[in-house]
Coordinates of C-alpha atoms and ligand atoms in Angstrom, one line a residue:
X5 CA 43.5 -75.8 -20.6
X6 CA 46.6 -73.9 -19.4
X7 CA 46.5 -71.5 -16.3
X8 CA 43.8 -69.0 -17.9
X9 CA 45.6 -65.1 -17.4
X10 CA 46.2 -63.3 -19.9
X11 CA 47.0 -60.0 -21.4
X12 CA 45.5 -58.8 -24.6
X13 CA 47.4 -56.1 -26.6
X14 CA 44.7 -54.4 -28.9
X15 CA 46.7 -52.8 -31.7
X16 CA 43.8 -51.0 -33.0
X17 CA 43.0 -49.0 -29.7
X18 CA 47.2 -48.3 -29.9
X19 CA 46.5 -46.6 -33.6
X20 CA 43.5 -45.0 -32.3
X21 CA 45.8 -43.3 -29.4
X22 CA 48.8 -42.7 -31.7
X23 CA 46.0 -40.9 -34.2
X24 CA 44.9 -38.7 -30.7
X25 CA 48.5 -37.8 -30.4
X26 CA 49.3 -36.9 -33.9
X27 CA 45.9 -35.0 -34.1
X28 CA 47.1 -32.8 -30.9
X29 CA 50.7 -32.3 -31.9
X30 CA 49.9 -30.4 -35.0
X31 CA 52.3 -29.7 -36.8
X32 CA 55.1 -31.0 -34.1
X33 CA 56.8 -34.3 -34.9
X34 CA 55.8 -37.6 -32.4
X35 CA 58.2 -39.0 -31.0
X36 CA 56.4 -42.4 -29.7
X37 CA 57.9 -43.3 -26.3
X38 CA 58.5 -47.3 -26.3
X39 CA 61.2 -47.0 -23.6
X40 CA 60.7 -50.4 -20.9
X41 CA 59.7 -52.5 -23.5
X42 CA 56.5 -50.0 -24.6
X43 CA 55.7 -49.7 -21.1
X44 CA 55.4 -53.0 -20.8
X45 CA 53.0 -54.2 -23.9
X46 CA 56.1 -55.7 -26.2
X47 CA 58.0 -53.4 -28.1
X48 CA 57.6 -55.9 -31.6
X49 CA 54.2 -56.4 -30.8
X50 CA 53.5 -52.2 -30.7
X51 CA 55.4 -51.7 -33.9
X52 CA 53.2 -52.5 -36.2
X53 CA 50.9 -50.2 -34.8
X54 CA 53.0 -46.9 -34.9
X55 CA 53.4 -45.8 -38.1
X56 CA 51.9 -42.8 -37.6
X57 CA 54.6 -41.7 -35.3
X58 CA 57.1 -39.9 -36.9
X59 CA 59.8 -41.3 -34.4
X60 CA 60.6 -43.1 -31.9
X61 CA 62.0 -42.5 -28.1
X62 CA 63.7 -45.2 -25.9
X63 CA 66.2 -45.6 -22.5
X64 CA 68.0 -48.9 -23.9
X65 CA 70.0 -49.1 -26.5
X66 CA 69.3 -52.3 -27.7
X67 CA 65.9 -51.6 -28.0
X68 CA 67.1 -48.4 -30.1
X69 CA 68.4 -50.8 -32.5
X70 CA 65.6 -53.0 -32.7
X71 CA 62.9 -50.3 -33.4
X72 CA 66.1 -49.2 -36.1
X73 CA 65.6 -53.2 -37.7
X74 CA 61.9 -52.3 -38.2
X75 CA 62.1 -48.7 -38.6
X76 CA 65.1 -47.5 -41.0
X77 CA 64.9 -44.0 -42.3
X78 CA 62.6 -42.7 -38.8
X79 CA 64.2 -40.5 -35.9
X80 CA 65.1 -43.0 -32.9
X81 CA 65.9 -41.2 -29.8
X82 CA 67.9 -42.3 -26.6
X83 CA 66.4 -40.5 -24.0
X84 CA 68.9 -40.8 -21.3
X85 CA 72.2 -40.8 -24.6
X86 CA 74.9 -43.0 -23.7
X87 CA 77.0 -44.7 -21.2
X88 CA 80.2 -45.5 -22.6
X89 CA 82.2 -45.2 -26.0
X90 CA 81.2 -47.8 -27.5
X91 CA 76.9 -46.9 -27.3
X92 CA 78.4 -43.4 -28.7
X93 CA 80.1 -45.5 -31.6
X94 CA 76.5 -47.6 -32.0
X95 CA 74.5 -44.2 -32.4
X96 CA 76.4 -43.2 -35.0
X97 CA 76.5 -46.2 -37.1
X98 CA 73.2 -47.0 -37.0
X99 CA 72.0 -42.9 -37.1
X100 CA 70.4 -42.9 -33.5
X101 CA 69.5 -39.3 -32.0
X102 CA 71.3 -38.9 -28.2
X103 CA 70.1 -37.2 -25.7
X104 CA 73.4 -35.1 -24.0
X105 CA 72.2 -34.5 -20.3
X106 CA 75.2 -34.2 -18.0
X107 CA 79.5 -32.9 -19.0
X108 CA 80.9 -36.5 -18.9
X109 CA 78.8 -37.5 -22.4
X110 CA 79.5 -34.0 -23.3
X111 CA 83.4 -34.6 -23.3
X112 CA 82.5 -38.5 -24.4
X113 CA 80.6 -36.7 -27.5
X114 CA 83.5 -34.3 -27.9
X115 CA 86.6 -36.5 -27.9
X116 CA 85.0 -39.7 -29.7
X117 CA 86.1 -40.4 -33.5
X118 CA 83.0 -41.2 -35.1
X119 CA 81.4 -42.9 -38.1
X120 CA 79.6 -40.1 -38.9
X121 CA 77.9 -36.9 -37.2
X122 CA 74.9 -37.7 -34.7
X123 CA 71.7 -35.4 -33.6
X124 CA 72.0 -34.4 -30.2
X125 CA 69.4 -33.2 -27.9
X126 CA 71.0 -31.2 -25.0
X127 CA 68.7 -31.5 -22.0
X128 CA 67.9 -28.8 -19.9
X129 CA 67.1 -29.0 -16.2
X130 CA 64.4 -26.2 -15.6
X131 CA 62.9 -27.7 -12.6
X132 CA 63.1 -31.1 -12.7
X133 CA 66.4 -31.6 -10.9
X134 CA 66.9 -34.7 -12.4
X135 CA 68.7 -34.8 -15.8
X136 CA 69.9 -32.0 -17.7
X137 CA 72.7 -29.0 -17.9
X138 CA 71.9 -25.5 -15.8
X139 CA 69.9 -23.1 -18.0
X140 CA 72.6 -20.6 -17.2
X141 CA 75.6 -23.6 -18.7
X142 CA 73.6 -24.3 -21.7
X143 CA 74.5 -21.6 -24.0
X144 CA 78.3 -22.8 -23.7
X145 CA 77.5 -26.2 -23.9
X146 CA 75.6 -25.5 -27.7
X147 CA 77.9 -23.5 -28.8
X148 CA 81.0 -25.8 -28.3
X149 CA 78.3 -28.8 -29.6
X150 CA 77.6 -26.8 -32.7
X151 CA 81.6 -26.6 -33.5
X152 CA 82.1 -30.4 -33.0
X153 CA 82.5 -32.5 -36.3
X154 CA 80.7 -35.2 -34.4
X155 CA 77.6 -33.0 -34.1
X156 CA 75.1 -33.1 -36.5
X157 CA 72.5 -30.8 -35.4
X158 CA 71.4 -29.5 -31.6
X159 CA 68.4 -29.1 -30.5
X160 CA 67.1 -28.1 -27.1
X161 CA 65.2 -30.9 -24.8
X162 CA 63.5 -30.5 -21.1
X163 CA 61.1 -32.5 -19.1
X164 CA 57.9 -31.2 -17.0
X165 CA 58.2 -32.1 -13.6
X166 CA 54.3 -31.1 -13.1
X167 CA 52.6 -30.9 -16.5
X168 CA 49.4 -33.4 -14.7
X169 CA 49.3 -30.9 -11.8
X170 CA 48.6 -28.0 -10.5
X171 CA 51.9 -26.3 -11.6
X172 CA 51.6 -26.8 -15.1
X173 CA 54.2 -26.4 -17.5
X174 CA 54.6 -22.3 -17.8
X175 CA 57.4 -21.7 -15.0
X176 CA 59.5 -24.2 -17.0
X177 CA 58.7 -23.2 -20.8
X178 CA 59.7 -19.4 -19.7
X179 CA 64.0 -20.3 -19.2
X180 CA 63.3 -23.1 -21.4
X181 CA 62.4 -20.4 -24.1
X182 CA 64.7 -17.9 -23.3
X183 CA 67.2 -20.1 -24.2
X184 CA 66.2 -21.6 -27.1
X185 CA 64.9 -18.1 -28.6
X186 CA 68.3 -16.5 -28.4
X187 CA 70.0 -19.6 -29.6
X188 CA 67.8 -20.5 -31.6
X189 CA 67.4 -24.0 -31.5
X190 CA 64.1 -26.6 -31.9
X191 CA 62.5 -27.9 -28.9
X192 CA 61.5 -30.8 -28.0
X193 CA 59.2 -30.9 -24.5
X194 CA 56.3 -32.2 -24.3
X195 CA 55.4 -35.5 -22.6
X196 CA 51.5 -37.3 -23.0
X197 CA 50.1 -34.2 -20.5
X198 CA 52.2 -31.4 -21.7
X199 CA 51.1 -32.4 -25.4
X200 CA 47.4 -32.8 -24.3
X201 CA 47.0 -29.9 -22.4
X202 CA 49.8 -27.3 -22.9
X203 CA 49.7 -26.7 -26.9
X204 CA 52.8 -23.7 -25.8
X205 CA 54.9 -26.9 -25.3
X206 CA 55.0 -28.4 -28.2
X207 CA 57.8 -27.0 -30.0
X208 CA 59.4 -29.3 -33.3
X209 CA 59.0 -32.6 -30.9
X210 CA 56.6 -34.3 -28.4
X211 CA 57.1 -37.2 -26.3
X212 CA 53.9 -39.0 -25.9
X213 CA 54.3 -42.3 -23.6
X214 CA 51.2 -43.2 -21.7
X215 CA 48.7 -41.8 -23.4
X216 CA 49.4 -44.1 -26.5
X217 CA 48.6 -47.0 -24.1
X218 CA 45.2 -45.7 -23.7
X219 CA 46.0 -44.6 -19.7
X220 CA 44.8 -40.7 -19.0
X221 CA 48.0 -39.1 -17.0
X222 CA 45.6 -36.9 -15.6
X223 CA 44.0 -37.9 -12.4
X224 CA 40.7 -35.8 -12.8
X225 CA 40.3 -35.9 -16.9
X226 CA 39.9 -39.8 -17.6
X227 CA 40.8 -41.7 -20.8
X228 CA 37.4 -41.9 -22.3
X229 CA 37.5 -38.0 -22.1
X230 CA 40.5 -37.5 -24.0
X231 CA 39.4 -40.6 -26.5
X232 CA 42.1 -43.2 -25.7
X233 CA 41.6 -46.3 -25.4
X234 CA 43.1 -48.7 -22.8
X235 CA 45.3 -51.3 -25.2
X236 CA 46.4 -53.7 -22.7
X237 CA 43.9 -55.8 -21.0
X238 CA 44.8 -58.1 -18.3
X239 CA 42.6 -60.8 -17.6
X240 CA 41.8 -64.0 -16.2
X241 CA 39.3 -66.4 -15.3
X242 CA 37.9 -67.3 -11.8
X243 CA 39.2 -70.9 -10.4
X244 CA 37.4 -72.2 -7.4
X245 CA 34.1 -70.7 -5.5
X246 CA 33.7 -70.8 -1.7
X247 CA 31.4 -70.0 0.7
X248 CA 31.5 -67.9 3.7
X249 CA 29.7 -67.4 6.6
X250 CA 29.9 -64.5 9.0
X251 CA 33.1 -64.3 10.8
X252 CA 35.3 -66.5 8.0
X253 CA 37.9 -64.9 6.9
X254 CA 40.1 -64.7 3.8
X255 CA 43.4 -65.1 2.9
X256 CA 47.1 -64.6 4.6
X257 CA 47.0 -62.7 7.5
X258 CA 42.8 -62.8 7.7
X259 CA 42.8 -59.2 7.2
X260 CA 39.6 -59.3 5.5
X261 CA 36.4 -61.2 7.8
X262 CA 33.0 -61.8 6.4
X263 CA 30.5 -59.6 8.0
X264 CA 27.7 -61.8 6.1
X265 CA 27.2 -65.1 4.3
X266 CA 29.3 -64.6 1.2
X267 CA 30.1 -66.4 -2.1
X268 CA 33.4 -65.1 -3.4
X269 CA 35.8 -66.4 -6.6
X270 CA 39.1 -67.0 -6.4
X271 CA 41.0 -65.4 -9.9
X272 CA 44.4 -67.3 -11.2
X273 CA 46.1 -63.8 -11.0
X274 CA 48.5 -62.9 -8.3
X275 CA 51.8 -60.7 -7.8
X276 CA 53.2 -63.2 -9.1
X277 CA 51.8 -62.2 -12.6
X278 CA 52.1 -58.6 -11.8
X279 CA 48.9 -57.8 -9.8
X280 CA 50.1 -55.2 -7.2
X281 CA 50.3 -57.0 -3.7
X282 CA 49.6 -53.7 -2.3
X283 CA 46.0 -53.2 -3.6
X284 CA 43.9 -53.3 -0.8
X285 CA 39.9 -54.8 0.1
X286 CA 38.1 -53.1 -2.0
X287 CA 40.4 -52.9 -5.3
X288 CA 37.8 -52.9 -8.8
X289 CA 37.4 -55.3 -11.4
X290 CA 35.0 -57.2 -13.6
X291 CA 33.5 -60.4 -13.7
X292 CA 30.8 -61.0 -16.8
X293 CA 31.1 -56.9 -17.0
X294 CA 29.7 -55.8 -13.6
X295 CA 32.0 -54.5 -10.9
X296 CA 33.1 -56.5 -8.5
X297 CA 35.5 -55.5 -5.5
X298 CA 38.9 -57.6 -3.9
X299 CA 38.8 -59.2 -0.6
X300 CA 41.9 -59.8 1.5
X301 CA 45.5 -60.1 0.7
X302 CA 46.8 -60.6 -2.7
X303 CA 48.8 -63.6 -3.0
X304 CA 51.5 -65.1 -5.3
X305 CA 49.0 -66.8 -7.6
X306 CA 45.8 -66.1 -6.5
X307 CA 43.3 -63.5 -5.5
X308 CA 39.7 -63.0 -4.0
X309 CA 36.6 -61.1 -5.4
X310 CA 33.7 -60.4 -3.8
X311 CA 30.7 -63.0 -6.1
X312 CA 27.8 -60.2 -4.6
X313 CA 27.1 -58.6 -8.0
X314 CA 27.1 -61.2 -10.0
X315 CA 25.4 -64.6 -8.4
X316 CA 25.6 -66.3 -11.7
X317 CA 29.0 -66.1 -12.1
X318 CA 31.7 -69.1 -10.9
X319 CA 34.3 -71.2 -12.0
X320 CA 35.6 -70.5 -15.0
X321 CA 33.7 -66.9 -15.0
X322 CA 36.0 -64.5 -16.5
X323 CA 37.9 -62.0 -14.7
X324 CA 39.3 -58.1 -16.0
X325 CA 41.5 -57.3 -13.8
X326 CA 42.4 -54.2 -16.2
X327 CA 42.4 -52.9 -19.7
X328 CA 38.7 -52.9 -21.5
X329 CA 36.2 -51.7 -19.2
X330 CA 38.2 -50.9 -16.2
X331 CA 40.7 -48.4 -16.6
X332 CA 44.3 -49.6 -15.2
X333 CA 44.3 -45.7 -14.0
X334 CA 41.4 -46.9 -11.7
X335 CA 42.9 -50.6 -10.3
X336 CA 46.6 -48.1 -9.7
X337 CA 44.8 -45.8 -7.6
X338 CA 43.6 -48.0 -5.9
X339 CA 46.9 -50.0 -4.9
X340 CA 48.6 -46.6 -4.6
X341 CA 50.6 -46.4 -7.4
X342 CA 50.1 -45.6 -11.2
X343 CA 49.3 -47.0 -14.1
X344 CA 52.8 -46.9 -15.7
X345 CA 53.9 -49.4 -13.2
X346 CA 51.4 -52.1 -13.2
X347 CA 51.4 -51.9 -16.7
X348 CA 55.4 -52.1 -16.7
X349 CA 55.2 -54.6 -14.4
X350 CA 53.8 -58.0 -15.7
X351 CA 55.9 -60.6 -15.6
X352 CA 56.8 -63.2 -18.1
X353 CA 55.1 -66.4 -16.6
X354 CA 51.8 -64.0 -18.0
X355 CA 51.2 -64.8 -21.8
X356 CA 50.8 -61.6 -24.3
X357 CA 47.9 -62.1 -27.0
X358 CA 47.5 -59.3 -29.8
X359 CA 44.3 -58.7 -31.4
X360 CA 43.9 -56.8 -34.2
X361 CA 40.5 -56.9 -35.5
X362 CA 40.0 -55.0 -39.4
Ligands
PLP403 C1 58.9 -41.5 -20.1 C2 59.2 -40.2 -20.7 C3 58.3 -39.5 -21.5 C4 56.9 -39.9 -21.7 O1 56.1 -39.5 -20.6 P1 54.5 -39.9 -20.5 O2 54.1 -39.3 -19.2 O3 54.5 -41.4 -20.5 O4 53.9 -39.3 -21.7 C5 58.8 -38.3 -22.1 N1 60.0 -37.9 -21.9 C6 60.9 -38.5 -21.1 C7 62.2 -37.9 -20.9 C8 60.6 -39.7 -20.5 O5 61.5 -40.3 -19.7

């Protein structure tokens, strides 16, 4: 038997998030985000699963032109545009939407000669401070966009620095709007929180990411709440078994020592597949479907659960490390990130599986 980790992409929990996204957006269009390889889960193997989006939205170009391969008539949208002439020249040719954020893709756009006219999306920066023209430049920059023979159609495009928080999405909708009211051009807003919580957002387009892979980007509204599903599973299965008495300890740097007699189960999973190095004693997952907590360091290929709950369980017990059962929001929390990364972040020696059951 090979080396037993593995993560299970459940393409029926994806169309059961994708229908939760099209049922909130109304009457918006989804734009599906699948930017970093669908955060992670395979951007072939997610395809299948999306055809209720109404479009797509992507970093990399190549990936643009492989959801354009599967997907030919549908909206694909680069979300940072282009870097050079030739990804301009690509767009066009194969009908790609480009996001225009910042004066040097602006002249780019301007002075290119072009197969034929793209749709652009001029970003605004109303709080961010990442990407994205001044409100108060805007108005020039549509106006001289809206002349060009290389310009198909403008529309307006921001992104909430806060729309999981406190701050909401209001103090950046209100220049947002202003804008796009007296120039009157579509909007497109709205990422997984904004398009869950703030129906104001959701203008002509939404950007749903996370929520389609079943994560809640809320911390204190959880998945099950908002009916996603999680739709990667990582898992494994538990190797060896050892024994401890009091005082023993476990692992590099013996940060963890047995206060009692233990029996605990070493788990084929390690960073070295993606599990976070940083998650500390005390991390969740499940063995046989009870909770069970981490003990020690996380190593390359290996790490340690606690056997406590679950005294029947041993070698070749299996392991969630997340996905089914444990949300992946839960295990990031944990390990002080979020569930974007570790879901981003598993690497290749870790074999995918889809299951799509009727
Ligand atoms: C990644 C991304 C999204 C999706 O955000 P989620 O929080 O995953 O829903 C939307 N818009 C832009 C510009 C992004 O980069």
């Amino acid at each position: 038997m090979p080396r037993p980790i593995e993560a299970i992409i459940d393409l029926q929990a994806l169309r059961n998030n994708v229908a939760v996204a099209r049922r909130h957006a109304g009457a918006s269009g989804v734009f599906a985000v699948v930017k970093a390889d669908a955060y992670g889960h395979g951007l072939e193997r997610v395809l299948p699963a999306l055809e209720m989006a109404d479009g797509f939205a992507v970093v990399e170009l190549d990936a643009a032109l492989r959801v354009r391969a599967d997907a030919p008539s549908k909206p694909i949208l680069l979300l940072e545009g282009f870097f050079d002439e030739q990804e301009l020249i690509d767009i066009s040719t194969h009908r790609l939407s480009a996001v225009v954020h910042e004066r040097s893709q602006f002249d780019m756009l301007l002075a290119a000669t072009l197969p034929q006219p793209i749709d652009v999306f001029v970003k605004i920066n109303t709080g961010m401070n990442r990407l994205g023209f001044r409100v108060g430049d805007a108005a020039e920059v549509v106006a001289d966009l809206r002349t060009c023979g290389n310009v198909r159609q403008v529309m307006a495009m921001t992104h909430f620095a806060d729309a999981d928080g406190a701050r909401g999405v209001d103090w950046q909708m209100r220049p947002l709007l202003q804008l796009t009211d007296s120039l009157d051009l579509k909007i497109c807003a709205a990422n997984s929180a904004a398009l869950l919580r703030y129906p104001q957002s959701h203008g002509a387009w939404v950007r749903p990411g996370i929520m389609l892979y079943g994560a809640s980007p809320f911390e204190d509204v959880t998945a099950q709440r908002l009916g996603i599903r999680p739709v990667m599973t990582l898992r494994s299965r538990i190797i060896a078994v050892q024994t401890l008495a009091p005082g023993d300890s476990v692992g590099y740097g013996c940060t963890y020592v047995a206060d009692r007699a233990m029996r605990i189960g070493i788990v084929a999973a390690g960073y070295g597949d993606g599990y976070p190095r940083h998650a500390p004693s005390g991390t969740p997952a499940l063995v046989s479907g009870e909770r069970v907590q981490t003990v020690g360091r996380v190593s390359m290929d290996t790490l340690v659960v606690d056997l406590a709950p679950v005294p029947r369980a041993g070698v070749d017990s299996e392991i969630t490390l997340w996905g089914e059962g444990l949300p992946v929001e839960q295990v990031a929390g944990a390990a002080g990130t979020v569930s974007y990364e570790l879901l981003t972040r598993v690497t290749p020696r870790v074999p995918f599986r889809v299951r799509d059951d009727g």
